[in-house]
mmCIF file of C-alpha atoms in Angstrom:
data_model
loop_
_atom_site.group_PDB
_atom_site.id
_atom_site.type_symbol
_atom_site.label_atom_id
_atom_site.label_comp_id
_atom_site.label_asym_id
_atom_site.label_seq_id
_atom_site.Cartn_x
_atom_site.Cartn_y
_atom_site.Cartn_z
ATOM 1 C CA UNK A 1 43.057 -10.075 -3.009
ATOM 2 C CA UNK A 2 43.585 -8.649 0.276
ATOM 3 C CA UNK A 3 44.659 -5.166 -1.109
ATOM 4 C CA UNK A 4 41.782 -5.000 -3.443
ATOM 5 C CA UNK A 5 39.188 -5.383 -0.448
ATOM 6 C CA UNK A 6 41.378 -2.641 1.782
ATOM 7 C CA UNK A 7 41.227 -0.551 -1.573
ATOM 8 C CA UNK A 8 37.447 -1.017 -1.846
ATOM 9 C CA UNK A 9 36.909 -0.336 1.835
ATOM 10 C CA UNK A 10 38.961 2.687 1.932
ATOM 11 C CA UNK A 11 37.436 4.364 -1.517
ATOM 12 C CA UNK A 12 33.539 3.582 0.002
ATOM 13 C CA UNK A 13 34.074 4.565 3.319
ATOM 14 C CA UNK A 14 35.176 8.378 1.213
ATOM 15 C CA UNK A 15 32.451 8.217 -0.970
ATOM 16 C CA UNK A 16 29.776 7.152 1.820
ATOM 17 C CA UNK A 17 29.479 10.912 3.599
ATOM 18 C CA UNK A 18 29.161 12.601 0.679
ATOM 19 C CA UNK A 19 25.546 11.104 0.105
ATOM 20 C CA UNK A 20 25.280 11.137 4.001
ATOM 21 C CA UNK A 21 25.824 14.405 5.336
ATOM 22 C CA UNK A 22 23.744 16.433 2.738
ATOM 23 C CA UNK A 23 24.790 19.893 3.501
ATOM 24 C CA UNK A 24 21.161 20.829 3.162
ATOM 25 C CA UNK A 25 18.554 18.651 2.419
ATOM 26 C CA UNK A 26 16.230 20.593 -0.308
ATOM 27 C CA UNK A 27 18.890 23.309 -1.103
ATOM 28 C CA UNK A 28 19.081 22.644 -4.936
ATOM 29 C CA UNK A 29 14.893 23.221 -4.823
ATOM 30 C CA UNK A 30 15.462 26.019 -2.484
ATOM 31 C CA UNK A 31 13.332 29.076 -3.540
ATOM 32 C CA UNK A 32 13.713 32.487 -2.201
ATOM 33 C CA UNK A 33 10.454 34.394 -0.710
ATOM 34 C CA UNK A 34 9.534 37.701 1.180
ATOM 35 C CA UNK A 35 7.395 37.464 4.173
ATOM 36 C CA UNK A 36 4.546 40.021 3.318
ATOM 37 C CA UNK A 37 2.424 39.419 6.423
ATOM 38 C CA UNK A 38 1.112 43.092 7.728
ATOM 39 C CA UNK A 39 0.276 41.951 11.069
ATOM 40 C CA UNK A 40 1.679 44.124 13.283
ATOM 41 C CA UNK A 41 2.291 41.697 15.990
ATOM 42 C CA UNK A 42 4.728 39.956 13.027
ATOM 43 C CA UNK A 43 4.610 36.635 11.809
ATOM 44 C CA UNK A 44 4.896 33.047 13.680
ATOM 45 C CA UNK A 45 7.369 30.488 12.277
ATOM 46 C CA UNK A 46 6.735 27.270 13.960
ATOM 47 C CA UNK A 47 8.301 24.248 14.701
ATOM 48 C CA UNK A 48 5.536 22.268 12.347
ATOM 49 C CA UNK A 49 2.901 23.147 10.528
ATOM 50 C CA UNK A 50 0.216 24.581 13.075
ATOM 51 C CA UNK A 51 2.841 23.927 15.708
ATOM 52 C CA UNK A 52 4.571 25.676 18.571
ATOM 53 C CA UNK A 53 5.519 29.293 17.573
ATOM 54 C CA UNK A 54 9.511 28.930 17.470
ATOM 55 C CA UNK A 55 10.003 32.779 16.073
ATOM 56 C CA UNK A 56 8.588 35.798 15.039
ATOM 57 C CA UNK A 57 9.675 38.126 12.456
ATOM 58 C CA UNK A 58 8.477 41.759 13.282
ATOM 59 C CA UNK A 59 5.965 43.070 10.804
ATOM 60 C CA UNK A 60 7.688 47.077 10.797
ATOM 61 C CA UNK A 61 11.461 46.572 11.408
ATOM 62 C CA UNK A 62 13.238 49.379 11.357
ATOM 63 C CA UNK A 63 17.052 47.678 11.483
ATOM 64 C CA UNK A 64 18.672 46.265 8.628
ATOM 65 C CA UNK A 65 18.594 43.051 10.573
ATOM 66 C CA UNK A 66 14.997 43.105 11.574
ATOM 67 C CA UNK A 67 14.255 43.948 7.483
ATOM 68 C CA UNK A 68 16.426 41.155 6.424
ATOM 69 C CA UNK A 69 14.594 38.651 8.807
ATOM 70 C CA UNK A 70 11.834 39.178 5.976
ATOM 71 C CA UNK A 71 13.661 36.913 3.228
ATOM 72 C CA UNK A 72 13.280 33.210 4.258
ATOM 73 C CA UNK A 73 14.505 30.607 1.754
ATOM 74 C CA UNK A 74 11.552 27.802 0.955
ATOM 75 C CA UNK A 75 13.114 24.259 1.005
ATOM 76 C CA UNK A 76 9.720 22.186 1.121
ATOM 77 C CA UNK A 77 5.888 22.411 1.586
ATOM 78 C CA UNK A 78 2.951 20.141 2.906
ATOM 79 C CA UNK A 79 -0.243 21.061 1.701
ATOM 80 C CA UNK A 80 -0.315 25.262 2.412
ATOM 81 C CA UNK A 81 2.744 24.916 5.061
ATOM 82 C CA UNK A 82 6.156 25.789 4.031
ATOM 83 C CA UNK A 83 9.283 24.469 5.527
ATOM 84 C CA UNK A 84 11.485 27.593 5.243
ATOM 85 C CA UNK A 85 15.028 28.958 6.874
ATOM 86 C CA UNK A 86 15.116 32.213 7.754
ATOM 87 C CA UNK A 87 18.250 34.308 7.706
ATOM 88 C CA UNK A 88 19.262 34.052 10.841
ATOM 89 C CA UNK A 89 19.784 29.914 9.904
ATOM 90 C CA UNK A 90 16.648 28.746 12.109
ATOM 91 C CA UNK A 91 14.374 26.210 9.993
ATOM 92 C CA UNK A 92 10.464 26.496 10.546
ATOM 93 C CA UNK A 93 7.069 26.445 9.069
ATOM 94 C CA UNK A 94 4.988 28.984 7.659
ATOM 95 C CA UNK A 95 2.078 29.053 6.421
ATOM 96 C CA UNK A 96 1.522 30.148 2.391
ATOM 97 C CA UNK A 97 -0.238 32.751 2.906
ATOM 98 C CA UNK A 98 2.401 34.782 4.776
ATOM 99 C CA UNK A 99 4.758 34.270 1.714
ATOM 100 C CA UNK A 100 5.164 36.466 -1.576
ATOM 101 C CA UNK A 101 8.022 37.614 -4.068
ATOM 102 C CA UNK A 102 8.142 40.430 -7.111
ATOM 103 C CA UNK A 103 8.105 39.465 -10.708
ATOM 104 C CA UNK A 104 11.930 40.205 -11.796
ATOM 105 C CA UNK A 105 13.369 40.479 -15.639
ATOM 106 C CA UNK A 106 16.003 38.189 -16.425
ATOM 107 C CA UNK A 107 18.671 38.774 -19.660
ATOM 108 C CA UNK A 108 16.526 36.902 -21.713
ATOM 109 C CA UNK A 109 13.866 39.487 -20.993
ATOM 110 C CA UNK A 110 10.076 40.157 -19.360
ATOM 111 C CA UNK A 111 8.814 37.753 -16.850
ATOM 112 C CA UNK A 112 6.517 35.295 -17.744
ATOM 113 C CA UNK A 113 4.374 33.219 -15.860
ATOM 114 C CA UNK A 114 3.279 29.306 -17.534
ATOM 115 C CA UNK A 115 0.321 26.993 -17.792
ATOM 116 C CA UNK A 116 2.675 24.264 -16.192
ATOM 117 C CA UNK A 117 5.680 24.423 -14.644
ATOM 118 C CA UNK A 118 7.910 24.355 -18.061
ATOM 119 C CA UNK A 119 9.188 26.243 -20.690
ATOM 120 C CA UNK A 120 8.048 24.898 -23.244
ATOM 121 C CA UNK A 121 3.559 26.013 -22.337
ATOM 122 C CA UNK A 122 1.548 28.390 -22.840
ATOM 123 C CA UNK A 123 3.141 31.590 -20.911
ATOM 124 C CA UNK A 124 2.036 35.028 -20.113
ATOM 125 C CA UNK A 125 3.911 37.878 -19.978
ATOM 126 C CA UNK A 126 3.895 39.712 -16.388
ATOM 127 C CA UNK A 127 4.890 43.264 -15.498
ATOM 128 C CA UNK A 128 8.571 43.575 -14.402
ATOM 129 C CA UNK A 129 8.495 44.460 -10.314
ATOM 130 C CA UNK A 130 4.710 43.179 -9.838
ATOM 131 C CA UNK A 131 4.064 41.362 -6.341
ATOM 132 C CA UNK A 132 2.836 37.934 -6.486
ATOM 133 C CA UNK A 133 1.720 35.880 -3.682
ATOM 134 C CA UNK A 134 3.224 32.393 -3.472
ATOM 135 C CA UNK A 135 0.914 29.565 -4.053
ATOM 136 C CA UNK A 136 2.586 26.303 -4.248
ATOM 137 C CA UNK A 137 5.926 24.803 -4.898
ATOM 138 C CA UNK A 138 8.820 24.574 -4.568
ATOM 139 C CA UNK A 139 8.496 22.477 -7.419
ATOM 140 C CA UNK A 140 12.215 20.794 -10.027
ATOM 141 C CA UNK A 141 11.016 20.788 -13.781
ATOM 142 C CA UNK A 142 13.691 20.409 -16.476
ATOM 143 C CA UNK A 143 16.765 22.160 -15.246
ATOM 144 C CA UNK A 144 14.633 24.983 -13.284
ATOM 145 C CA UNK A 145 12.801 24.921 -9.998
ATOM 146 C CA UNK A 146 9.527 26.504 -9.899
ATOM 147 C CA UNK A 147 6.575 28.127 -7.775
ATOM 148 C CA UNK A 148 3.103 28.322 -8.439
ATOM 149 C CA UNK A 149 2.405 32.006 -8.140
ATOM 150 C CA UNK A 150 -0.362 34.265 -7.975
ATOM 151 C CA UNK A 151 -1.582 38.347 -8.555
ATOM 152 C CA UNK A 152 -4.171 40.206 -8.943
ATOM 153 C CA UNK A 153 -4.554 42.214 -12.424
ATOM 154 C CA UNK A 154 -5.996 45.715 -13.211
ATOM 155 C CA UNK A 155 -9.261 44.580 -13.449
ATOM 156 C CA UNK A 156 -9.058 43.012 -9.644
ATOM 157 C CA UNK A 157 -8.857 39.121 -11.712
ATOM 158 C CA UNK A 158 -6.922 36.918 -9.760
ATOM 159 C CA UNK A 159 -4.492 35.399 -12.549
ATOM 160 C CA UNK A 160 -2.553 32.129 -10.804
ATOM 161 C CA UNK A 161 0.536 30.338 -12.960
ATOM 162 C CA UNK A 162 3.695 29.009 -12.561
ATOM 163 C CA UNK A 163 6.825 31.181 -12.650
ATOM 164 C CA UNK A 164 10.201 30.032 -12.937
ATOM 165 C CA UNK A 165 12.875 31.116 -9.524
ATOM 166 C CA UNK A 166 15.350 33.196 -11.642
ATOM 167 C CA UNK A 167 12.257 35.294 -11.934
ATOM 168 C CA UNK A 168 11.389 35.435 -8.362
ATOM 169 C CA UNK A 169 13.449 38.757 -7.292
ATOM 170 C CA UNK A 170 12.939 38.680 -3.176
ATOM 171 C CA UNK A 171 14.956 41.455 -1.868
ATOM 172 C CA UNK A 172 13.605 42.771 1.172
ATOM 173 C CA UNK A 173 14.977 46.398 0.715
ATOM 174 C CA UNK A 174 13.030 46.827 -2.652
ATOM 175 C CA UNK A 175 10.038 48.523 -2.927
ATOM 176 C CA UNK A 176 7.954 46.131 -4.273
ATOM 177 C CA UNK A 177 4.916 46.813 -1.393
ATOM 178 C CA UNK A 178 1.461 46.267 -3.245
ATOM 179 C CA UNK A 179 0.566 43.119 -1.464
#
């Protein structure tokens, strides 16, 4: 009897930091985003939404470190403020508007962009490379995660939809610049 309660205690007390120590909490809705703010004083990151500024990524970098500062991974949102990490690890808030991506093909073809945040409704296609402006989300449907994203067509139409991350391409050396 005695062994079986050691046994218990010593196969818990393994299993107990694994649901602990999260190594990020949010990671597996993590989506990846561009800061396309043109301000040339750069863009605040605070410490909550409307908060303290805690950083500020420069508008016109010129290093490869000062581009890079540009991608910022979304973990969570409240209302228009987004909880994001930027690459130099530090977590903050921005504010939606301050946050984009470009439309990216995948292997299974065109981007699209949804009704609702599945597969399976009505869906649009979207021009491969387009900019879109990031509207809500980060949001776990089915087996993808997805943001509700926005653009403005040819005819100056703002078109708004949901598109799914593996067609979110945010790589802040492309030239994707038509914010």
């Amino acid at each position: 009897m005695l062994r079986r309660a050691v046994l218990f205690f010593f196969v818990v007390s393994l299993a107990v930091p694994a649901f602990i120590l999260p190594a990020h909490a949010g990671e597996e809705n993590a989506i990846h985003m561009l800061v396309i703010d043109t301000d040339p004083k750069g863009t605040n990151v605070r410490d909550d939404p409307k908060g303290e500024v805690i950083a500020v990524i420069p508008y016109n970098g010129k290093t490869d470190e000062e581009i890079e500062m540009r991608a910022v991974t979304v973990l969570n949102n409240v209302e228009d403020w987004f909880m994001v990490r930027l690459a130099d690890e530090t977590e903050g808030w921005m504010h939606r508007s301050v946050l984009g991506s470009c439309s990216s093909a995948t292997e299974d073809g065109a981007p699209h962009m949804f009704s609702e945040p599945n597969f399976y409704a009505a869906a649009t296609e979207i021009k491969d490379g387009i900019a879109l402006s990031f509207e809500y989300g980060p949001v776990m449907a089915g087996q993808s995660v997805w943001a509700k994203m926005s653009y403005t067509d040819a005819s100056g139409k703002k078109v708004t939809g949901w598109v799914p991350r593996e067609c979110l391409f945010s790589n802040p050396h492309n030239d994707c610049r038509t914010w």
